[in-house]
């Protein structure tokens, strides 16, 4: 049986990937709303920040952020704009 939390995280990741594919920021906003609703109900959607594209370095969902001129990032970290 599939873990419901894993199923939800997978669905959120697919929504963010579709948002990137279709260049539709509304899909990112919809996924963010789902995360907020889950958190309000005490459910853990998992670390979903990496599912979003980074507005600073253009990392795609699932990719790590990279340092760009004037905006260094430590390995494994993300730019703050990506996590907000």
N, CA, C and O atoms as a Maestro MAE file, in Angstrom:
{
 s_m_m2io_version
 :::
 2.0.0
}

f_m_ct {
 s_m_title
 :::
 protein
 m_atom[336] {
  # First column is atom index #
  i_m_mmod_type
  r_m_x_coord
  r_m_y_coord
  r_m_z_coord
  i_m_residue_number
  s_m_chain_name
  s_m_pdb_residue_name
  s_m_pdb_atom_name
  i_m_atomic_number
  :::
  1 25 0.843 -1.181 0.000 1 A "UNK " " N  " 7
  2 3 0.000 0.000 0.000 1 A "UNK " " CA " 6
  3 2 0.892 1.249 0.000 1 A "UNK " " C  " 6
  4 15 1.877 1.308 0.735 1 A "UNK " " O  " 8
  5 25 0.556 2.211 -0.797 2 A "UNK " " N  " 7
  6 3 1.341 3.432 -0.902 2 A "UNK " " CA " 6
  7 2 1.082 4.329 0.290 2 A "UNK " " C  " 6
  8 15 -0.058 4.505 0.721 2 A "UNK " " O  " 8
  9 25 2.168 4.898 0.822 3 A "UNK " " N  " 7
  10 3 2.071 5.832 1.941 3 A "UNK " " CA " 6
  11 2 1.325 7.081 1.465 3 A "UNK " " C  " 6
  12 15 1.711 7.674 0.458 3 A "UNK " " O  " 8
  13 25 0.256 7.497 2.174 4 A "UNK " " N  " 7
  14 3 -0.505 8.681 1.746 4 A "UNK " " CA " 6
  15 2 0.352 9.942 1.684 4 A "UNK " " C  " 6
  16 15 0.158 10.780 0.803 4 A "UNK " " O  " 8
  17 25 1.296 10.084 2.610 5 A "UNK " " N  " 7
  18 3 2.174 11.255 2.588 5 A "UNK " " CA " 6
  19 2 3.038 11.281 1.342 5 A "UNK " " C  " 6
  20 15 3.224 12.327 0.720 5 A "UNK " " O  " 8
  21 25 3.561 10.123 0.986 6 A "UNK " " N  " 7
  22 3 4.392 10.026 -0.220 6 A "UNK " " CA " 6
  23 2 3.560 10.272 -1.475 6 A "UNK " " C  " 6
  24 15 4.032 10.892 -2.428 6 A "UNK " " O  " 8
  25 25 2.351 9.795 -1.470 7 A "UNK " " N  " 7
  26 3 1.439 10.021 -2.592 7 A "UNK " " CA " 6
  27 2 1.167 11.520 -2.768 7 A "UNK " " C  " 6
  28 15 1.162 12.031 -3.888 7 A "UNK " " O  " 8
  29 25 0.939 12.218 -1.645 8 A "UNK " " N  " 7
  30 3 0.682 13.664 -1.692 8 A "UNK " " CA " 6
  31 2 1.916 14.418 -2.168 8 A "UNK " " C  " 6
  32 15 1.804 15.331 -2.987 8 A "UNK " " O  " 8
  33 25 3.106 14.046 -1.659 9 A "UNK " " N  " 7
  34 3 4.344 14.720 -2.082 9 A "UNK " " CA " 6
  35 2 4.589 14.508 -3.572 9 A "UNK " " C  " 6
  36 15 5.019 15.423 -4.274 9 A "UNK " " O  " 8
  37 25 4.315 13.303 -4.045 10 A "UNK " " N  " 7
  38 3 4.491 13.014 -5.464 10 A "UNK " " CA " 6
  39 2 3.534 13.854 -6.312 10 A "UNK " " C  " 6
  40 15 3.916 14.368 -7.363 10 A "UNK " " O  " 8
  41 25 2.305 13.988 -5.856 11 A "UNK " " N  " 7
  42 3 1.327 14.804 -6.593 11 A "UNK " " CA " 6
  43 2 1.747 16.264 -6.626 11 A "UNK " " C  " 6
  44 15 1.622 16.921 -7.660 11 A "UNK " " O  " 8
  45 25 2.244 16.780 -5.504 12 A "UNK " " N  " 7
  46 3 2.706 18.170 -5.468 12 A "UNK " " CA " 6
  47 2 3.882 18.369 -6.422 12 A "UNK " " C  " 6
  48 15 3.959 19.380 -7.120 12 A "UNK " " O  " 8
  49 25 4.787 17.409 -6.446 13 A "UNK " " N  " 7
  50 3 5.928 17.508 -7.353 13 A "UNK " " CA " 6
  51 2 5.454 17.522 -8.811 13 A "UNK " " C  " 6
  52 15 5.976 18.288 -9.621 13 A "UNK " " O  " 8
  53 25 4.480 16.689 -9.146 14 A "UNK " " N  " 7
  54 3 3.965 16.670 -10.519 14 A "UNK " " CA " 6
  55 2 3.289 17.994 -10.886 14 A "UNK " " C  " 6
  56 15 3.386 18.443 -12.028 14 A "UNK " " O  " 8
  57 25 2.606 18.616 -9.926 15 A "UNK " " N  " 7
  58 3 1.979 19.920 -10.186 15 A "UNK " " CA " 6
  59 2 3.055 20.958 -10.481 15 A "UNK " " C  " 6
  60 15 2.934 21.724 -11.437 15 A "UNK " " O  " 8
  61 25 4.111 20.988 -9.660 16 A "UNK " " N  " 7
  62 3 5.188 21.949 -9.898 16 A "UNK " " CA " 6
  63 2 5.891 21.670 -11.228 16 A "UNK " " C  " 6
  64 15 6.236 22.611 -11.943 16 A "UNK " " O  " 8
  65 25 6.108 20.414 -11.568 17 A "UNK " " N  " 7
  66 3 6.733 20.085 -12.852 17 A "UNK " " CA " 6
  67 2 5.854 20.526 -14.016 17 A "UNK " " C  " 6
  68 15 6.360 21.015 -15.027 17 A "UNK " " O  " 8
  69 25 4.552 20.355 -13.880 18 A "UNK " " N  " 7
  70 3 3.631 20.812 -14.933 18 A "UNK " " CA " 6
  71 2 3.667 22.332 -15.043 18 A "UNK " " C  " 6
  72 15 3.575 22.881 -16.142 18 A "UNK " " O  " 8
  73 25 3.800 23.008 -13.911 19 A "UNK " " N  " 7
  74 3 3.872 24.471 -13.933 19 A "UNK " " CA " 6
  75 2 5.093 24.941 -14.714 19 A "UNK " " C  " 6
  76 15 5.015 25.905 -15.476 19 A "UNK " " O  " 8
  77 25 6.213 24.264 -14.527 20 A "UNK " " N  " 7
  78 3 7.429 24.617 -15.267 20 A "UNK " " CA " 6
  79 2 7.251 24.291 -16.745 20 A "UNK " " C  " 6
  80 15 7.586 25.099 -17.611 20 A "UNK " " O  " 8
  81 25 6.729 23.118 -17.024 21 A "UNK " " N  " 7
  82 3 6.555 22.676 -18.420 21 A "UNK " " CA " 6
  83 2 5.642 23.621 -19.195 21 A "UNK " " C  " 6
  84 15 5.905 23.944 -20.353 21 A "UNK " " O  " 8
  85 25 4.565 24.059 -18.541 22 A "UNK " " N  " 7
  86 3 3.584 24.911 -19.210 22 A "UNK " " CA " 6
  87 2 3.805 26.396 -18.940 22 A "UNK " " C  " 6
  88 15 3.063 27.248 -19.431 22 A "UNK " " O  " 8
  89 25 4.842 26.692 -18.148 23 A "UNK " " N  " 7
  90 3 5.148 28.084 -17.774 23 A "UNK " " CA " 6
  91 2 3.918 28.765 -17.194 23 A "UNK " " C  " 6
  92 15 3.528 29.858 -17.607 23 A "UNK " " O  " 8
  93 25 3.324 28.087 -16.228 24 A "UNK " " N  " 7
  94 3 2.075 28.553 -15.623 24 A "UNK " " CA " 6
  95 2 2.268 28.787 -14.125 24 A "UNK " " C  " 6
  96 15 2.189 27.840 -13.343 24 A "UNK " " O  " 8
  97 25 2.519 30.023 -13.715 25 A "UNK " " N  " 7
  98 3 2.741 30.297 -12.291 25 A "UNK " " CA " 6
  99 2 1.524 29.981 -11.421 25 A "UNK " " C  " 6
  100 15 1.668 29.754 -10.220 25 A "UNK " " O  " 8
  101 25 0.340 29.965 -12.007 26 A "UNK " " N  " 7
  102 3 -0.860 29.638 -11.224 26 A "UNK " " CA " 6
  103 2 -0.804 28.212 -10.682 26 A "UNK " " C  " 6
  104 15 -1.321 27.942 -9.598 26 A "UNK " " O  " 8
  105 25 -0.184 27.302 -11.424 27 A "UNK " " N  " 7
  106 3 -0.035 25.941 -10.919 27 A "UNK " " CA " 6
  107 2 0.892 25.908 -9.707 27 A "UNK " " C  " 6
  108 15 0.650 25.151 -8.766 27 A "UNK " " O  " 8
  109 25 1.953 26.722 -9.719 28 A "UNK " " N  " 7
  110 3 2.822 26.813 -8.539 28 A "UNK " " CA " 6
  111 2 2.018 27.338 -7.351 28 A "UNK " " C  " 6
  112 15 2.132 26.821 -6.239 28 A "UNK " " O  " 8
  113 25 1.213 28.356 -7.589 29 A "UNK " " N  " 7
  114 3 0.399 28.933 -6.503 29 A "UNK " " CA " 6
  115 2 -0.601 27.906 -5.976 29 A "UNK " " C  " 6
  116 15 -0.827 27.829 -4.769 29 A "UNK " " O  " 8
  117 25 -1.195 27.124 -6.860 30 A "UNK " " N  " 7
  118 3 -2.148 26.097 -6.426 30 A "UNK " " CA " 6
  119 2 -1.458 25.056 -5.544 30 A "UNK " " C  " 6
  120 15 -2.003 24.652 -4.517 30 A "UNK " " O  " 8
  121 25 -0.264 24.624 -5.943 31 A "UNK " " N  " 7
  122 3 0.483 23.657 -5.136 31 A "UNK " " CA " 6
  123 2 0.845 24.259 -3.785 31 A "UNK " " C  " 6
  124 15 0.775 23.578 -2.762 31 A "UNK " " O  " 8
  125 25 1.231 25.528 -3.775 32 A "UNK " " N  " 7
  126 3 1.543 26.201 -2.504 32 A "UNK " " CA " 6
  127 2 0.312 26.259 -1.608 32 A "UNK " " C  " 6
  128 15 0.427 26.081 -0.396 32 A "UNK " " O  " 8
  129 25 -0.861 26.505 -2.182 33 A "UNK " " N  " 7
  130 3 -2.102 26.517 -1.399 33 A "UNK " " CA " 6
  131 2 -2.374 25.143 -0.793 33 A "UNK " " C  " 6
  132 15 -2.822 25.046 0.350 33 A "UNK " " O  " 8
  133 25 -2.107 24.090 -1.547 34 A "UNK " " N  " 7
  134 3 -2.298 22.728 -1.031 34 A "UNK " " CA " 6
  135 2 -1.366 22.485 0.154 34 A "UNK " " C  " 6
  136 15 -1.777 21.905 1.159 34 A "UNK " " O  " 8
  137 25 -0.119 22.925 0.039 35 A "UNK " " N  " 7
  138 3 0.837 22.765 1.135 35 A "UNK " " CA " 6
  139 2 0.352 23.509 2.374 35 A "UNK " " C  " 6
  140 15 0.375 22.957 3.475 35 A "UNK " " O  " 8
  141 25 -0.085 24.754 2.208 36 A "UNK " " N  " 7
  142 3 -0.579 25.538 3.363 36 A "UNK " " CA " 6
  143 2 -1.783 24.859 4.007 36 A "UNK " " C  " 6
  144 15 -1.891 24.824 5.233 36 A "UNK " " O  " 8
  145 25 -2.686 24.321 3.194 37 A "UNK " " N  " 7
  146 3 -3.861 23.632 3.736 37 A "UNK " " CA " 6
  147 2 -3.443 22.383 4.502 37 A "UNK " " C  " 6
  148 15 -3.990 22.097 5.567 37 A "UNK " " O  " 8
  149 25 -2.489 21.645 3.975 38 A "UNK " " N  " 7
  150 3 -2.008 20.438 4.656 38 A "UNK " " CA " 6
  151 2 -1.367 20.799 5.991 38 A "UNK " " C  " 6
  152 15 -1.627 20.152 7.005 38 A "UNK " " O  " 8
  153 25 -0.529 21.832 5.990 39 A "UNK " " N  " 7
  154 3 0.120 22.254 7.231 39 A "UNK " " CA " 6
  155 2 -0.897 22.713 8.263 39 A "UNK " " C  " 6
  156 15 -0.741 22.436 9.452 39 A "UNK " " O  " 8
  157 25 -1.945 23.416 7.821 40 A "UNK " " N  " 7
  158 3 -2.989 23.889 8.741 40 A "UNK " " CA " 6
  159 2 -3.732 22.727 9.386 40 A "UNK " " C  " 6
  160 15 -4.259 22.860 10.491 40 A "UNK " " O  " 8
  161 25 -3.775 21.596 8.703 41 A "UNK " " N  " 7
  162 3 -4.455 20.408 9.238 41 A "UNK " " CA " 6
  163 2 -3.492 19.471 9.976 41 A "UNK " " C  " 6
  164 15 -3.859 18.367 10.378 41 A "UNK " " O  " 8
  165 25 -2.255 19.942 10.142 42 A "UNK " " N  " 7
  166 3 -1.285 19.150 10.874 42 A "UNK " " CA " 6
  167 2 -0.621 18.051 10.062 42 A "UNK " " C  " 6
  168 15 0.004 17.155 10.630 42 A "UNK " " O  " 8
  169 25 -0.748 18.106 8.748 43 A "UNK " " N  " 7
  170 3 -0.129 17.108 7.875 43 A "UNK " " CA " 6
  171 2 1.208 17.641 7.363 43 A "UNK " " C  " 6
  172 15 1.356 18.843 7.141 43 A "UNK " " O  " 8
  173 25 2.156 16.769 7.181 44 A "UNK " " N  " 7
  174 3 3.478 17.166 6.714 44 A "UNK " " CA " 6
  175 2 3.613 16.858 5.225 44 A "UNK " " C  " 6
  176 15 3.706 15.690 4.847 44 A "UNK " " O  " 8
  177 25 3.625 17.885 4.374 45 A "UNK " " N  " 7
  178 3 3.772 17.639 2.939 45 A "UNK " " CA " 6
  179 2 5.208 17.342 2.532 45 A "UNK " " C  " 6
  180 15 5.476 17.070 1.362 45 A "UNK " " O  " 8
  181 25 6.122 17.390 3.474 46 A "UNK " " N  " 7
  182 3 7.523 17.125 3.169 46 A "UNK " " CA " 6
  183 2 8.208 18.365 2.623 46 A "UNK " " C  " 6
  184 15 7.576 19.411 2.473 46 A "UNK " " O  " 8
  185 25 9.483 18.255 2.328 47 A "UNK " " N  " 7
  186 3 10.234 19.406 1.821 47 A "UNK " " CA " 6
  187 2 9.905 19.663 0.354 47 A "UNK " " C  " 6
  188 15 10.450 19.011 -0.536 47 A "UNK " " O  " 8
  189 25 9.024 20.604 0.114 48 A "UNK " " N  " 7
  190 3 8.564 20.835 -1.252 48 A "UNK " " CA " 6
  191 2 9.248 22.010 -1.940 48 A "UNK " " C  " 6
  192 15 8.978 22.278 -3.111 48 A "UNK " " O  " 8
  193 25 10.134 22.719 -1.229 49 A "UNK " " N  " 7
  194 3 10.776 23.876 -1.851 49 A "UNK " " CA " 6
  195 2 11.537 23.497 -3.113 49 A "UNK " " C  " 6
  196 15 11.554 24.257 -4.081 49 A "UNK " " O  " 8
  197 25 12.164 22.333 -3.108 50 A "UNK " " N  " 7
  198 3 12.969 21.950 -4.275 50 A "UNK " " CA " 6
  199 2 12.103 21.626 -5.486 50 A "UNK " " C  " 6
  200 15 12.626 21.457 -6.588 50 A "UNK " " O  " 8
  201 25 10.785 21.535 -5.302 51 A "UNK " " N  " 7
  202 3 9.892 21.284 -6.429 51 A "UNK " " CA " 6
  203 2 9.635 22.555 -7.228 51 A "UNK " " C  " 6
  204 15 9.114 22.500 -8.343 51 A "UNK " " O  " 8
  205 25 10.000 23.697 -6.656 52 A "UNK " " N  " 7
  206 3 9.767 24.975 -7.334 52 A "UNK " " CA " 6
  207 2 10.998 25.349 -8.149 52 A "UNK " " C  " 6
  208 15 12.111 24.957 -7.800 52 A "UNK " " O  " 8
  209 25 10.815 26.096 -9.223 53 A "UNK " " N  " 7
  210 3 11.991 26.620 -9.918 53 A "UNK " " CA " 6
  211 2 12.573 27.762 -9.093 53 A "UNK " " C  " 6
  212 15 11.846 28.423 -8.351 53 A "UNK " " O  " 8
  213 25 13.866 27.997 -9.214 54 A "UNK " " N  " 7
  214 3 14.505 29.088 -8.472 54 A "UNK " " CA " 6
  215 2 14.502 30.352 -9.326 54 A "UNK " " C  " 6
  216 15 15.005 30.336 -10.449 54 A "UNK " " O  " 8
  217 25 13.940 31.447 -8.809 55 A "UNK " " N  " 7
  218 3 13.926 32.692 -9.583 55 A "UNK " " CA " 6
  219 2 15.299 33.355 -9.663 55 A "UNK " " C  " 6
  220 15 15.490 34.270 -10.464 55 A "UNK " " O  " 8
  221 25 16.253 32.914 -8.853 56 A "UNK " " N  " 7
  222 3 17.583 33.519 -8.843 56 A "UNK " " CA " 6
  223 2 18.509 32.836 -9.841 56 A "UNK " " C  " 6
  224 15 19.127 33.504 -10.669 56 A "UNK " " O  " 8
  225 25 18.609 31.509 -9.769 57 A "UNK " " N  " 7
  226 3 19.582 30.797 -10.613 57 A "UNK " " CA " 6
  227 2 18.922 29.931 -11.681 57 A "UNK " " C  " 6
  228 15 19.613 29.260 -12.447 57 A "UNK " " O  " 8
  229 25 17.600 29.941 -11.736 58 A "UNK " " N  " 7
  230 3 16.825 29.200 -12.741 58 A "UNK " " CA " 6
  231 2 16.928 27.684 -12.593 58 A "UNK " " C  " 6
  232 15 16.704 26.953 -13.559 58 A "UNK " " O  " 8
  233 25 17.265 27.203 -11.392 59 A "UNK " " N  " 7
  234 3 17.260 25.752 -11.169 59 A "UNK " " CA " 6
  235 2 15.831 25.245 -11.340 59 A "UNK " " C  " 6
  236 15 14.879 25.847 -10.844 59 A "UNK " " O  " 8
  237 25 15.703 24.142 -12.044 60 A "UNK " " N  " 7
  238 3 14.393 23.537 -12.274 60 A "UNK " " CA " 6
  239 2 13.992 22.710 -11.059 60 A "UNK " " C  " 6
  240 15 14.851 22.372 -10.244 60 A "UNK " " O  " 8
  241 25 12.709 22.375 -10.915 61 A "UNK " " N  " 7
  242 3 12.295 21.522 -9.807 61 A "UNK " " CA " 6
  243 2 13.130 20.239 -9.750 61 A "UNK " " C  " 6
  244 15 13.345 19.565 -10.758 61 A "UNK " " O  " 8
  245 25 13.587 19.930 -8.546 62 A "UNK " " N  " 7
  246 3 14.407 18.749 -8.336 62 A "UNK " " CA " 6
  247 2 15.899 19.007 -8.460 62 A "UNK " " C  " 6
  248 15 16.702 18.168 -8.052 62 A "UNK " " O  " 8
  249 25 16.287 20.157 -9.018 63 A "UNK " " N  " 7
  250 3 17.701 20.499 -9.134 63 A "UNK " " CA " 6
  251 2 18.123 21.344 -7.936 63 A "UNK " " C  " 6
  252 15 17.304 22.033 -7.328 63 A "UNK " " O  " 8
  253 25 19.410 21.282 -7.606 64 A "UNK " " N  " 7
  254 3 19.949 22.121 -6.540 64 A "UNK " " CA " 6
  255 2 20.227 23.518 -7.079 64 A "UNK " " C  " 6
  256 15 20.500 23.692 -8.267 64 A "UNK " " O  " 8
  257 25 20.156 24.509 -6.199 65 A "UNK " " N  " 7
  258 3 20.526 25.869 -6.585 65 A "UNK " " CA " 6
  259 2 22.036 25.944 -6.787 65 A "UNK " " C  " 6
  260 15 22.802 25.195 -6.182 65 A "UNK " " O  " 8
  261 25 22.435 26.858 -7.644 66 A "UNK " " N  " 7
  262 3 23.857 27.093 -7.888 66 A "UNK " " CA " 6
  263 2 24.164 28.556 -7.606 66 A "UNK " " C  " 6
  264 15 23.281 29.411 -7.664 66 A "UNK " " O  " 8
  265 25 25.430 28.833 -7.300 67 A "UNK " " N  " 7
  266 3 25.860 30.208 -7.074 67 A "UNK " " CA " 6
  267 2 25.869 30.961 -8.391 67 A "UNK " " C  " 6
  268 15 26.288 30.436 -9.423 67 A "UNK " " O  " 8
  269 25 25.405 32.192 -8.339 68 A "UNK " " N  " 7
  270 3 25.465 33.090 -9.490 68 A "UNK " " CA " 6
  271 2 26.149 34.365 -8.999 68 A "UNK " " C  " 6
  272 15 26.190 34.610 -7.793 68 A "UNK " " O  " 8
  273 25 26.682 35.173 -9.900 69 A "UNK " " N  " 7
  274 3 27.378 36.379 -9.481 69 A "UNK " " CA " 6
  275 2 26.522 37.223 -8.519 69 A "UNK " " C  " 6
  276 15 25.387 37.592 -8.819 69 A "UNK " " O  " 8
  277 25 27.106 37.503 -7.377 70 A "UNK " " N  " 7
  278 3 26.418 38.315 -6.373 70 A "UNK " " CA " 6
  279 2 25.424 37.543 -5.517 70 A "UNK " " C  " 6
  280 15 24.868 38.106 -4.574 70 A "UNK " " O  " 8
  281 25 25.187 36.281 -5.816 71 A "UNK " " N  " 7
  282 3 24.205 35.469 -5.076 71 A "UNK " " CA " 6
  283 2 24.771 34.078 -4.806 71 A "UNK " " C  " 6
  284 15 24.282 33.087 -5.347 71 A "UNK " " O  " 8
  285 25 25.823 34.010 -3.950 72 A "UNK " " N  " 7
  286 3 26.386 32.693 -3.653 72 A "UNK " " CA " 6
  287 2 25.413 31.848 -2.837 72 A "UNK " " C  " 6
  288 15 24.554 32.378 -2.132 72 A "UNK " " O  " 8
  289 25 25.554 30.556 -2.938 73 A "UNK " " N  " 7
  290 3 24.740 29.628 -2.158 73 A "UNK " " CA " 6
  291 2 25.648 28.466 -1.761 73 A "UNK " " C  " 6
  292 15 26.429 27.970 -2.573 73 A "UNK " " O  " 8
  293 25 25.538 28.040 -0.512 74 A "UNK " " N  " 7
  294 3 26.334 26.908 -0.033 74 A "UNK " " CA " 6
  295 2 25.806 25.621 -0.668 74 A "UNK " " C  " 6
  296 15 24.605 25.497 -0.905 74 A "UNK " " O  " 8
  297 25 26.678 24.678 -0.942 75 A "UNK " " N  " 7
  298 3 26.229 23.405 -1.543 75 A "UNK " " CA " 6
  299 2 25.093 22.767 -0.725 75 A "UNK " " C  " 6
  300 15 25.189 22.632 0.495 75 A "UNK " " O  " 8
  301 25 24.047 22.390 -1.405 76 A "UNK " " N  " 7
  302 3 22.900 21.770 -0.748 76 A "UNK " " CA " 6
  303 2 21.866 22.753 -0.246 76 A "UNK " " C  " 6
  304 15 20.767 22.346 0.130 76 A "UNK " " O  " 8
  305 25 22.190 24.046 -0.231 77 A "UNK " " N  " 7
  306 3 21.232 25.069 0.192 77 A "UNK " " CA " 6
  307 2 20.454 25.589 -1.008 77 A "UNK " " C  " 6
  308 15 20.768 25.283 -2.159 77 A "UNK " " O  " 8
  309 25 19.428 26.385 -0.707 78 A "UNK " " N  " 7
  310 3 18.629 27.007 -1.764 78 A "UNK " " CA " 6
  311 2 18.596 28.507 -1.538 78 A "UNK " " C  " 6
  312 15 18.754 28.976 -0.410 78 A "UNK " " O  " 8
  313 25 18.392 29.252 -2.600 79 A "UNK " " N  " 7
  314 3 18.219 30.692 -2.471 79 A "UNK " " CA " 6
  315 2 16.923 30.961 -1.680 79 A "UNK " " C  " 6
  316 15 15.930 30.258 -1.863 79 A "UNK " " O  " 8
  317 25 16.937 31.965 -0.813 80 A "UNK " " N  " 7
  318 3 15.747 32.251 0.006 80 A "UNK " " CA " 6
  319 2 14.496 32.518 -0.820 80 A "UNK " " C  " 6
  320 15 13.391 32.183 -0.395 80 A "UNK " " O  " 8
  321 25 14.659 33.114 -1.984 81 A "UNK " " N  " 7
  322 3 13.493 33.405 -2.827 81 A "UNK " " CA " 6
  323 2 12.777 32.136 -3.275 81 A "UNK " " C  " 6
  324 15 11.574 32.160 -3.537 81 A "UNK " " O  " 8
  325 25 13.497 31.049 -3.362 82 A "UNK " " N  " 7
  326 3 12.905 29.780 -3.797 82 A "UNK " " CA " 6
  327 2 12.055 29.161 -2.687 82 A "UNK " " C  " 6
  328 15 11.095 28.441 -2.959 82 A "UNK " " O  " 8
  329 25 12.408 29.440 -1.464 83 A "UNK " " N  " 7
  330 3 11.722 28.797 -0.343 83 A "UNK " " CA " 6
  331 2 10.574 29.614 0.213 83 A "UNK " " C  " 6
  332 15 9.898 29.175 1.143 83 A "UNK " " O  " 8
  333 25 10.341 30.800 -0.343 84 A "UNK " " N  " 7
  334 3 9.241 31.645 0.160 84 A "UNK " " CA " 6
  335 2 8.031 31.516 -0.714 84 A "UNK " " C  " 6
  336 15 7.009 32.150 -0.450 84 A "UNK " " O  " 8
  :::
 }
 m_bond[335] {
  # First column is bond index #
  i_m_from
  i_m_to
  i_m_order
  :::
  1 1 2 1
  2 2 3 1
  3 3 4 2
  4 3 5 1
  5 5 6 1
  6 6 7 1
  7 7 8 2
  8 7 9 1
  9 9 10 1
  10 10 11 1
  11 11 12 2
  12 11 13 1
  13 13 14 1
  14 14 15 1
  15 15 16 2
  16 15 17 1
  17 17 18 1
  18 18 19 1
  19 19 20 2
  20 19 21 1
  21 21 22 1
  22 22 23 1
  23 23 24 2
  24 23 25 1
  25 25 26 1
  26 26 27 1
  27 27 28 2
  28 27 29 1
  29 29 30 1
  30 30 31 1
  31 31 32 2
  32 31 33 1
  33 33 34 1
  34 34 35 1
  35 35 36 2
  36 35 37 1
  37 37 38 1
  38 38 39 1
  39 39 40 2
  40 39 41 1
  41 41 42 1
  42 42 43 1
  43 43 44 2
  44 43 45 1
  45 45 46 1
  46 46 47 1
  47 47 48 2
  48 47 49 1
  49 49 50 1
  50 50 51 1
  51 51 52 2
  52 51 53 1
  53 53 54 1
  54 54 55 1
  55 55 56 2
  56 55 57 1
  57 57 58 1
  58 58 59 1
  59 59 60 2
  60 59 61 1
  61 61 62 1
  62 62 63 1
  63 63 64 2
  64 63 65 1
  65 65 66 1
  66 66 67 1
  67 67 68 2
  68 67 69 1
  69 69 70 1
  70 70 71 1
  71 71 72 2
  72 71 73 1
  73 73 74 1
  74 74 75 1
  75 75 76 2
  76 75 77 1
  77 77 78 1
  78 78 79 1
  79 79 80 2
  80 79 81 1
  81 81 82 1
  82 82 83 1
  83 83 84 2
  84 83 85 1
  85 85 86 1
  86 86 87 1
  87 87 88 2
  88 87 89 1
  89 89 90 1
  90 90 91 1
  91 91 92 2
  92 91 93 1
  93 93 94 1
  94 94 95 1
  95 95 96 2
  96 95 97 1
  97 97 98 1
  98 98 99 1
  99 99 100 2
  100 99 101 1
  101 101 102 1
  102 102 103 1
  103 103 104 2
  104 103 105 1
  105 105 106 1
  106 106 107 1
  107 107 108 2
  108 107 109 1
  109 109 110 1
  110 110 111 1
  111 111 112 2
  112 111 113 1
  113 113 114 1
  114 114 115 1
  115 115 116 2
  116 115 117 1
  117 117 118 1
  118 118 119 1
  119 119 120 2
  120 119 121 1
  121 121 122 1
  122 122 123 1
  123 123 124 2
  124 123 125 1
  125 125 126 1
  126 126 127 1
  127 127 128 2
  128 127 129 1
  129 129 130 1
  130 130 131 1
  131 131 132 2
  132 131 133 1
  133 133 134 1
  134 134 135 1
  135 135 136 2
  136 135 137 1
  137 137 138 1
  138 138 139 1
  139 139 140 2
  140 139 141 1
  141 141 142 1
  142 142 143 1
  143 143 144 2
  144 143 145 1
  145 145 146 1
  146 146 147 1
  147 147 148 2
  148 147 149 1
  149 149 150 1
  150 150 151 1
  151 151 152 2
  152 151 153 1
  153 153 154 1
  154 154 155 1
  155 155 156 2
  156 155 157 1
  157 157 158 1
  158 158 159 1
  159 159 160 2
  160 159 161 1
  161 161 162 1
  162 162 163 1
  163 163 164 2
  164 163 165 1
  165 165 166 1
  166 166 167 1
  167 167 168 2
  168 167 169 1
  169 169 170 1
  170 170 171 1
  171 171 172 2
  172 171 173 1
  173 173 174 1
  174 174 175 1
  175 175 176 2
  176 175 177 1
  177 177 178 1
  178 178 179 1
  179 179 180 2
  180 179 181 1
  181 181 182 1
  182 182 183 1
  183 183 184 2
  184 183 185 1
  185 185 186 1
  186 186 187 1
  187 187 188 2
  188 187 189 1
  189 189 190 1
  190 190 191 1
  191 191 192 2
  192 191 193 1
  193 193 194 1
  194 194 195 1
  195 195 196 2
  196 195 197 1
  197 197 198 1
  198 198 199 1
  199 199 200 2
  200 199 201 1
  201 201 202 1
  202 202 203 1
  203 203 204 2
  204 203 205 1
  205 205 206 1
  206 206 207 1
  207 207 208 2
  208 207 209 1
  209 209 210 1
  210 210 211 1
  211 211 212 2
  212 211 213 1
  213 213 214 1
  214 214 215 1
  215 215 216 2
  216 215 217 1
  217 217 218 1
  218 218 219 1
  219 219 220 2
  220 219 221 1
  221 221 222 1
  222 222 223 1
  223 223 224 2
  224 223 225 1
  225 225 226 1
  226 226 227 1
  227 227 228 2
  228 227 229 1
  229 229 230 1
  230 230 231 1
  231 231 232 2
  232 231 233 1
  233 233 234 1
  234 234 235 1
  235 235 236 2
  236 235 237 1
  237 237 238 1
  238 238 239 1
  239 239 240 2
  240 239 241 1
  241 241 242 1
  242 242 243 1
  243 243 244 2
  244 243 245 1
  245 245 246 1
  246 246 247 1
  247 247 248 2
  248 247 249 1
  249 249 250 1
  250 250 251 1
  251 251 252 2
  252 251 253 1
  253 253 254 1
  254 254 255 1
  255 255 256 2
  256 255 257 1
  257 257 258 1
  258 258 259 1
  259 259 260 2
  260 259 261 1
  261 261 262 1
  262 262 263 1
  263 263 264 2
  264 263 265 1
  265 265 266 1
  266 266 267 1
  267 267 268 2
  268 267 269 1
  269 269 270 1
  270 270 271 1
  271 271 272 2
  272 271 273 1
  273 273 274 1
  274 274 275 1
  275 275 276 2
  276 275 277 1
  277 277 278 1
  278 278 279 1
  279 279 280 2
  280 279 281 1
  281 281 282 1
  282 282 283 1
  283 283 284 2
  284 283 285 1
  285 285 286 1
  286 286 287 1
  287 287 288 2
  288 287 289 1
  289 289 290 1
  290 290 291 1
  291 291 292 2
  292 291 293 1
  293 293 294 1
  294 294 295 1
  295 295 296 2
  296 295 297 1
  297 297 298 1
  298 298 299 1
  299 299 300 2
  300 299 301 1
  301 301 302 1
  302 302 303 1
  303 303 304 2
  304 303 305 1
  305 305 306 1
  306 306 307 1
  307 307 308 2
  308 307 309 1
  309 309 310 1
  310 310 311 1
  311 311 312 2
  312 311 313 1
  313 313 314 1
  314 314 315 1
  315 315 316 2
  316 315 317 1
  317 317 318 1
  318 318 319 1
  319 319 320 2
  320 319 321 1
  321 321 322 1
  322 322 323 1
  323 323 324 2
  324 323 325 1
  325 325 326 1
  326 326 327 1
  327 327 328 2
  328 327 329 1
  329 329 330 1
  330 330 331 1
  331 331 332 2
  332 331 333 1
  333 333 334 1
  334 334 335 1
  335 335 336 2
  :::
 }
}
